[in-house]
Coordinates of C-alpha atoms and ligand atoms in Angstrom, one line a residue:
M80 CA -20.3 -27.9 -9.3
S81 CA -20.6 -28.9 -5.6
S82 CA -23.5 -27.1 -3.5
P83 CA -22.9 -24.9 -0.8
Y84 CA -23.9 -27.6 1.5
Q85 CA -21.3 -30.0 0.0
I86 CA -18.5 -27.5 0.2
L87 CA -19.2 -26.4 3.8
A88 CA -19.2 -30.1 4.9
R89 CA -15.8 -30.7 3.2
K90 CA -14.3 -27.7 5.2
R91 CA -16.0 -28.6 8.3
R92 CA -14.2 -32.2 8.4
G93 CA -11.0 -30.1 7.4
L94 CA -10.4 -31.2 4.0
S95 CA -8.8 -28.8 1.5
L96 CA -11.0 -26.8 -1.0
G97 CA -10.3 -26.6 -4.9
A98 CA -10.1 -23.7 -6.7
D99 CA -13.8 -24.3 -8.0
D100 CA -15.2 -24.5 -4.6
L101 CA -13.3 -21.2 -3.5
A102 CA -14.7 -19.4 -6.6
A103 CA -18.1 -20.5 -5.9
I104 CA -17.9 -19.2 -2.5
V105 CA -16.8 -15.8 -3.9
S106 CA -19.1 -15.5 -6.6
G107 CA -21.7 -16.4 -4.0
A108 CA -20.8 -13.5 -1.9
S109 CA -20.6 -11.0 -4.7
D110 CA -23.9 -12.0 -6.4
G111 CA -26.0 -12.8 -3.1
T112 CA -26.4 -16.7 -4.3
W113 CA -24.9 -17.7 -1.0
S114 CA -27.0 -16.7 2.1
E115 CA -25.4 -15.1 4.9
A116 CA -26.0 -18.3 7.0
E117 CA -24.0 -20.2 4.4
L118 CA -21.0 -17.5 4.1
A119 CA -20.8 -17.4 7.9
A120 CA -20.5 -21.1 8.2
F121 CA -17.6 -21.1 5.5
L122 CA -15.9 -18.1 7.5
M123 CA -16.3 -20.2 10.9
A124 CA -15.1 -23.5 9.2
A125 CA -12.1 -21.9 7.7
A126 CA -11.2 -19.9 11.0
I127 CA -11.3 -23.1 12.7
R128 CA -9.9 -25.7 10.2
G129 CA -7.6 -23.4 8.8
L130 CA -7.0 -22.8 4.9
D131 CA -3.7 -23.9 3.6
Q132 CA -1.2 -22.0 1.5
E133 CA -3.0 -23.1 -2.0
E134 CA -6.5 -22.4 -0.6
T135 CA -5.3 -19.1 0.5
H136 CA -3.9 -18.1 -2.6
R137 CA -6.9 -19.2 -4.5
L138 CA -9.3 -17.6 -2.2
T139 CA -7.3 -14.3 -2.6
L140 CA -7.3 -14.5 -6.4
A141 CA -11.1 -15.1 -6.6
M142 CA -11.8 -12.3 -4.2
M143 CA -9.5 -9.9 -6.3
Q144 CA -11.2 -11.0 -9.6
S145 CA -14.7 -10.2 -8.0
G146 CA -14.2 -6.5 -8.9
D147 CA -12.0 -4.4 -11.0
C148 CA -8.5 -5.1 -11.5
W149 CA -6.6 -2.1 -12.8
D150 CA -3.3 -3.9 -14.0
L151 CA -1.4 -0.5 -13.7
A152 CA 1.9 -2.5 -14.3
S153 CA 0.8 -2.6 -18.0
D154 CA 1.2 1.2 -18.3
I155 CA 3.6 1.7 -15.4
P156 CA 6.1 -1.0 -15.3
G157 CA 7.8 -1.4 -12.0
V158 CA 5.0 0.0 -10.0
V159 CA 5.2 -0.8 -6.2
D160 CA 3.0 -0.8 -3.2
K161 CA 3.5 -0.7 0.6
H162 CA 0.9 -1.9 3.1
S163 CA 0.9 -1.4 6.7
T164 CA -1.5 -3.7 9.1
G165 CA -2.2 -0.3 11.0
G166 CA -1.4 1.1 14.4
V167 CA -1.3 4.2 16.5
G168 CA 0.7 7.2 15.1
D169 CA 1.4 5.5 12.0
K170 CA 2.1 8.1 9.4
V171 CA 4.9 6.1 7.4
S172 CA 2.6 6.0 4.1
L173 CA 2.7 9.8 3.9
V174 CA 6.5 10.1 4.1
L175 CA 7.3 6.8 2.1
A176 CA 5.3 7.4 -1.0
P177 CA 6.8 10.9 -2.0
L178 CA 10.4 9.5 -1.0
M179 CA 9.8 6.6 -3.4
A180 CA 8.3 8.8 -6.1
A181 CA 11.2 11.1 -5.6
A182 CA 13.6 8.2 -6.1
R183 CA 11.8 7.5 -9.3
I184 CA 10.4 4.3 -8.1
P185 CA 6.5 4.8 -9.1
I186 CA 4.2 3.8 -6.3
I187 CA 0.3 3.5 -5.7
M188 CA -1.5 3.1 -2.3
L189 CA -5.2 2.4 -1.9
T190 CA -5.6 3.1 1.8
G191 CA -8.5 2.5 4.2
R192 CA -10.5 4.2 6.7
G193 CA -10.2 3.9 10.5
L194 CA -10.4 0.5 11.9
G195 CA -11.2 -0.2 15.7
H196 CA -8.1 1.7 17.3
T197 CA -6.2 2.8 14.3
A198 CA -6.7 5.8 12.3
G199 CA -7.0 5.3 8.6
T200 CA -4.6 7.1 6.2
A201 CA -7.4 8.2 4.0
D202 CA -9.1 9.9 6.9
K203 CA -5.6 11.6 7.9
L204 CA -5.1 12.8 4.4
E205 CA -8.4 14.6 4.1
V206 CA -7.4 16.9 6.6
I207 CA -5.8 18.7 3.6
P208 CA -8.1 20.9 2.0
G209 CA -9.4 20.0 -1.4
L210 CA -7.4 16.6 -1.4
D211 CA -9.6 14.0 -3.5
L212 CA -8.7 10.6 -2.7
E213 CA -11.7 8.9 -5.1
L214 CA -9.4 7.7 -7.7
S215 CA -10.4 6.0 -11.0
R216 CA -8.0 3.9 -12.8
A217 CA -7.4 6.9 -15.2
R218 CA -6.9 9.4 -12.5
C219 CA -4.6 7.3 -10.6
L220 CA -2.5 6.6 -13.7
E221 CA -2.4 10.4 -14.5
A222 CA -1.3 10.9 -10.8
V223 CA 1.5 8.6 -11.1
E224 CA 2.6 9.5 -14.4
Q225 CA 3.1 13.3 -13.5
T226 CA 4.0 12.9 -10.0
G227 CA 5.4 9.2 -9.5
M228 CA 2.8 8.6 -6.8
A229 CA -1.0 8.1 -6.2
I230 CA -2.8 7.5 -2.9
G231 CA -6.6 6.8 -3.0
V232 CA -9.3 5.0 -1.2
A233 CA -10.5 1.3 -2.4
T234 CA -13.7 2.2 -4.3
A235 CA -16.6 -0.3 -4.2
D236 CA -15.7 -1.6 -7.6
I237 CA -12.2 -3.3 -5.9
A238 CA -12.5 -6.6 -4.4
P239 CA -16.6 -6.3 -3.5
A240 CA -16.7 -9.7 -2.4
D241 CA -14.4 -8.5 0.4
R242 CA -16.7 -6.0 1.7
R243 CA -19.4 -8.7 2.2
L244 CA -17.1 -11.0 3.9
Y245 CA -15.5 -8.5 5.9
A246 CA -18.8 -7.3 7.4
L247 CA -19.7 -11.1 8.2
R248 CA -16.4 -11.7 9.9
D249 CA -16.9 -8.7 12.1
R250 CA -20.1 -10.4 13.4
T251 CA -19.0 -13.9 13.5
A252 CA -15.8 -13.5 15.4
T253 CA -13.4 -14.5 12.5
V254 CA -11.8 -11.2 12.0
D255 CA -8.5 -12.7 13.4
S256 CA -8.0 -15.7 11.3
L257 CA -4.6 -15.5 9.2
P258 CA -5.8 -16.9 5.8
L259 CA -9.0 -14.6 6.0
I260 CA -6.8 -11.6 6.7
V261 CA -4.2 -12.3 4.1
A262 CA -7.1 -12.9 1.5
S263 CA -8.9 -9.8 2.4
I264 CA -5.7 -7.4 2.5
L265 CA -4.3 -8.8 -0.8
S266 CA -7.5 -9.0 -2.8
K267 CA -7.6 -5.4 -2.7
N268 CA -3.9 -4.6 -2.5
L269 CA -3.2 -6.6 -5.6
A270 CA -6.0 -5.2 -7.5
T271 CA -4.3 -2.3 -8.6
G272 CA -1.6 -4.6 -10.4
A273 CA 1.3 -3.2 -8.5
E274 CA 4.2 -5.4 -9.3
A275 CA 5.7 -5.5 -5.7
V276 CA 4.6 -4.9 -2.2
A277 CA 6.5 -4.1 1.0
F278 CA 4.8 -5.1 4.0
D279 CA 4.9 -3.5 7.7
V280 CA 3.2 -5.9 9.9
K281 CA 2.8 -4.4 13.3
T282 CA 3.1 -6.1 16.6
G283 CA 2.7 -5.2 20.2
D284 CA 0.0 -3.9 22.3
G285 CA -1.3 -1.2 19.7
A286 CA -1.3 -3.7 16.8
F287 CA -4.3 -6.1 15.6
M288 CA -1.5 -8.9 15.8
S289 CA -0.1 -8.2 19.2
Q290 CA 1.7 -11.5 19.8
P291 CA 5.2 -11.3 17.8
E292 CA 4.8 -15.0 16.6
E293 CA 1.4 -14.2 15.2
A294 CA 2.6 -10.9 13.4
V295 CA 5.6 -13.2 11.8
E296 CA 3.4 -15.7 10.6
L297 CA 1.2 -13.2 9.1
A298 CA 4.2 -11.6 7.5
H299 CA 5.3 -15.0 6.0
R300 CA 1.7 -15.9 4.5
L301 CA 1.6 -12.4 2.9
V302 CA 4.7 -12.7 1.2
E303 CA 4.3 -16.2 0.1
T304 CA 0.7 -15.6 -1.2
C305 CA 2.1 -12.7 -3.2
A306 CA 4.6 -15.1 -4.6
A307 CA 2.0 -17.6 -5.6
L308 CA 0.3 -14.6 -7.4
D309 CA 3.5 -13.7 -9.3
R310 CA 4.0 -10.6 -7.3
R311 CA 7.2 -9.9 -5.5
A312 CA 7.0 -9.0 -1.8
S313 CA 9.0 -8.6 1.5
A314 CA 7.7 -7.8 4.9
L315 CA 9.3 -6.1 8.1
V316 CA 7.7 -7.0 11.4
T317 CA 7.8 -3.5 13.5
D318 CA 7.0 -2.7 17.1
M319 CA 3.7 -1.1 18.0
S320 CA 4.0 -1.4 21.9
Q321 CA 4.2 2.3 22.0
P322 CA 2.6 5.1 19.3
L323 CA 5.0 5.7 16.5
G324 CA 6.7 9.2 16.4
D325 CA 5.7 12.2 18.6
W326 CA 2.3 12.7 17.6
S327 CA -1.1 10.5 17.0
G328 CA -4.3 11.9 15.8
H329 CA -5.3 12.9 12.2
S330 CA -4.1 16.7 11.8
M331 CA -1.0 16.3 13.8
E332 CA 0.0 13.2 12.0
V333 CA -0.1 15.0 8.8
S334 CA 2.1 17.9 10.4
E335 CA 4.3 15.4 11.7
A336 CA 4.7 13.6 8.3
L337 CA 5.5 17.1 6.6
Q338 CA 8.0 17.7 9.2
C339 CA 9.6 14.2 8.5
L340 CA 9.7 15.3 5.0
A341 CA 11.4 18.4 5.8
G342 CA 14.4 16.5 7.4
D343 CA 13.1 16.7 11.0
G344 CA 11.3 13.8 11.7
P345 CA 11.2 11.7 14.9
R346 CA 13.7 8.9 14.8
D347 CA 11.5 6.0 14.9
V348 CA 9.3 7.0 12.0
M349 CA 12.4 7.6 9.8
E350 CA 13.8 4.4 10.7
V351 CA 10.6 2.5 9.4
V352 CA 10.2 4.6 6.4
F353 CA 14.1 4.2 5.5
E354 CA 14.1 0.5 5.8
L355 CA 10.8 0.1 3.8
A356 CA 12.3 2.4 1.3
M357 CA 15.4 0.2 1.0
D358 CA 13.0 -3.0 0.7
L359 CA 10.8 -1.4 -2.1
A360 CA 14.0 -0.3 -4.0
Q361 CA 15.2 -3.9 -3.8
L362 CA 12.0 -5.1 -4.7
A363 CA 12.1 -2.9 -7.8
D364 CA 15.5 -4.1 -8.9
S365 CA 17.1 -0.6 -8.0
P366 CA 18.9 -1.2 -4.9
A367 CA 19.7 2.1 -3.1
R368 CA 21.6 3.1 0.2
R369 CA 19.8 4.7 3.2
R370 CA 22.2 7.6 2.5
D371 CA 20.4 7.9 -1.1
F372 CA 17.2 8.1 0.6
E373 CA 18.4 10.6 3.2
D374 CA 19.7 12.9 0.6
L375 CA 16.2 12.8 -1.1
V376 CA 14.6 14.0 2.0
N377 CA 17.6 16.7 2.9
S378 CA 17.5 18.2 -0.4
G379 CA 13.7 19.0 -0.2
L380 CA 12.8 17.0 -3.2
A381 CA 10.4 14.4 -1.3
R382 CA 8.6 17.4 0.3
E383 CA 8.3 19.1 -3.2
T384 CA 7.1 15.7 -4.7
F385 CA 4.3 15.5 -1.9
A386 CA 3.3 19.1 -2.5
R387 CA 3.2 18.3 -6.3
W388 CA 1.3 15.2 -5.8
A389 CA -1.2 16.5 -3.4
E390 CA -2.0 19.6 -5.7
M391 CA -2.3 17.0 -8.8
Q392 CA -5.1 15.4 -6.6
G393 CA -6.9 18.5 -5.7
A394 CA -5.2 20.0 -2.7
D395 CA -5.3 23.6 -2.1
A396 CA -1.8 25.1 -3.3
Q397 CA -1.8 28.0 -0.9
W398 CA -2.5 25.7 2.2
L399 CA 0.3 23.4 0.8
A400 CA 2.8 26.3 0.7
A401 CA 2.0 27.1 4.3
P402 CA 0.2 24.5 6.1
T403 CA -1.8 25.4 9.3
L404 CA -2.2 22.4 11.5
E405 CA -3.0 22.7 15.2
P406 CA -4.2 20.6 17.8
A407 CA -7.4 20.8 19.7
P408 CA -7.3 23.5 22.4
H409 CA -7.7 21.5 25.8
E410 CA -4.6 20.1 26.7
V411 CA -4.4 17.4 29.5
V412 CA -0.9 15.9 30.8
C413 CA 0.2 12.9 32.3
E414 CA 3.0 13.1 34.9
A415 CA 5.1 10.3 36.1
S416 CA 3.7 9.3 39.5
C417 CA 7.2 8.2 40.8
G418 CA 10.8 7.8 39.5
G419 CA 12.1 4.8 37.4
Y420 CA 11.7 3.9 33.6
L421 CA 8.7 4.0 31.4
S422 CA 7.9 0.3 31.3
H423 CA 4.5 0.1 29.5
V424 CA 2.3 2.1 27.3
A425 CA -1.4 0.9 26.9
T426 CA -1.2 1.7 23.2
R427 CA -4.5 0.1 21.9
E428 CA -6.3 1.9 24.8
L429 CA -4.8 5.1 23.8
G430 CA -5.9 4.4 20.0
L431 CA -9.3 3.7 21.1
L432 CA -9.3 6.9 23.3
L433 CA -8.2 8.8 20.5
A434 CA -10.8 7.5 18.2
E435 CA -13.8 7.8 20.7
A436 CA -12.6 11.5 21.4
S437 CA -12.3 12.6 17.6
H438 CA -15.8 10.9 16.8
P439 CA -18.0 12.6 19.6
E440 CA -21.0 11.6 17.7
G441 CA -20.0 8.0 17.2
A442 CA -18.1 6.1 14.5
L443 CA -20.1 7.5 11.5
G444 CA -20.4 11.0 12.9
T445 CA -18.1 14.0 12.1
L446 CA -14.3 13.7 12.8
D447 CA -12.6 16.1 15.0
E448 CA -9.5 16.0 13.3
Q449 CA -7.6 18.0 15.7
V450 CA -7.8 15.7 18.9
A451 CA -4.3 14.5 19.5
L452 CA -1.7 12.7 21.7
R453 CA 1.9 14.0 22.1
S454 CA 4.2 11.3 23.1
E455 CA 6.9 12.9 25.5
T456 CA 8.9 10.0 26.5
R457 CA 9.6 6.5 24.9
L458 CA 9.5 3.0 26.4
G459 CA 12.8 2.2 28.5
D460 CA 13.5 6.1 29.0
P461 CA 14.3 7.0 32.8
V462 CA 11.9 9.3 34.3
E463 CA 11.9 11.5 37.4
E464 CA 8.8 11.9 39.7
A465 CA 6.4 14.4 38.0
Q466 CA 8.2 14.3 34.7
L467 CA 5.9 14.8 31.9
L468 CA 5.2 11.6 29.9
A469 CA 2.4 12.6 27.4
R470 CA 0.0 15.4 26.6
L471 CA -3.5 14.7 25.2
Y472 CA -5.5 17.5 23.1
L473 CA -9.3 17.3 23.5
R474 CA -12.0 19.7 22.1
R475 CA -13.1 20.5 25.6
P476 CA -12.4 18.9 29.3
D477 CA -14.0 15.5 29.7
P478 CA -12.9 13.8 33.0
R479 CA -13.8 10.4 31.5
F480 CA -11.1 10.6 28.8
E481 CA -8.5 12.2 31.1
E482 CA -8.5 9.5 33.6
R483 CA -8.3 6.6 31.0
F484 CA -5.5 8.6 29.3
R485 CA -3.4 8.9 32.7
A486 CA -3.9 5.0 33.4
C487 CA -2.2 4.3 30.0
F488 CA 1.4 4.8 31.4
T489 CA 3.3 2.4 33.6
I490 CA 6.7 3.3 35.5
A491 CA 8.9 0.3 36.8
D492 CA 12.3 0.0 38.2
E493 CA 13.7 -1.8 35.2
A494 CA 14.3 -0.4 31.7
V495 CA 12.5 -2.3 29.1
A496 CA 12.8 -1.0 25.5
P497 CA 11.6 -3.1 22.5
A498 CA 13.5 -3.1 19.4
L499 CA 11.6 -1.4 16.5
I500 CA 12.3 -3.7 13.8
R501 CA 11.3 -7.2 15.2
D502 CA 11.9 -9.2 12.0
R503 CA 12.4 -9.3 8.4
I504 CA 10.8 -11.6 5.9
A505 CA 12.9 -11.3 2.6
A506 CA 11.4 -11.6 -0.8
A507 CA 10.0 -15.5 -1.6
Ligands
URA251 N1 -7.2 -4.9 6.7 C1 -8.1 -5.6 5.9 O1 -8.3 -5.1 5.0 N2 -8.8 -6.6 6.2 C2 -8.3 -7.5 7.3 O2 -8.8 -8.5 7.4 C3 -7.4 -7.0 8.1 C4 -6.9 -5.6 7.9

């Protein structure tokens, strides 16, 4: 077996690493036999020299096998998953999971906590009193068997090597390396044993991959790596150059998701939900039309499924019957300074602002889940002088946030409205 020094020297020279080398790096990360210096050198060499498709899939497999693999498909044939690379106002999982379950396509999602300017699905769902997202394999199985769906957080036993490597990537400026992102995402996602995954790769100012070409490349890499690991996958590349839906912020996104399930969701959220639903149905070999999914929403079945699932995972039934979700009390408005068209929304900045305002004691302190943003206009909309563009809801007045908020919207003389679905990568 090669030493860390030999493996690092090969990658530094741009040579491909073999399965044994990648397995050695991953076990070194899990059991501590590779020092931080050695792992950091690997990450930097991989970020600069790249990892080819074979190396990416071997690294993913080794990272996935560094922890528990649930193999849920052995008990729930046809179980699917959906993964989003994250954005501002992205509450699609909350609507899509019960919709798939209502369509009798079993779905499992392990979701994350907030990262940078994006709020985590897990943090949003914890707004629901009593809901427990710490799932063991057995609890997950029980939830899917009884309600058709399960949503949980990735526990410490899932892909532990990723935990160490991810923390180091954050310190070594290697977070945005495509093969390292692919291995990180898939090592956790595929550990559940879902047979197929639909990816929603976001692009635009509020996405991690702001450049469309990079997002498309990531989408291809995710789909190809899944295929190399015998999982079916497809991807949508969707626009994140403005917040998705009317509301952003923990409580109000849950409220909007419930509104979507009641058949009264914003057009953009429902468009992404229905497109991903059709992709998942295709991947699960039970193709369905958009109309079928619309019927599941309009009949109330998707909303009922959500309530049954949430109750199964501990949510308070009385709260679910009459959810009470309000934004924080101090409203700040942003009005157009002149007439024209809404031409740019600083979405990443809005996400950062929401993250900071909802964590008044810092990232590890308590979460103010009621901090929220309401978008009143969309990119390309004509606006008149003094027309309302957006509202921000804070716990108390804070001039620093108010100024930053108002600087996030730009009016121009020309209308620019980006397409919501930017690209599609069909199953490999
Ligand atoms: N999400 C992950 O889990 N890993 C990454 O590298 C990026 C997003």
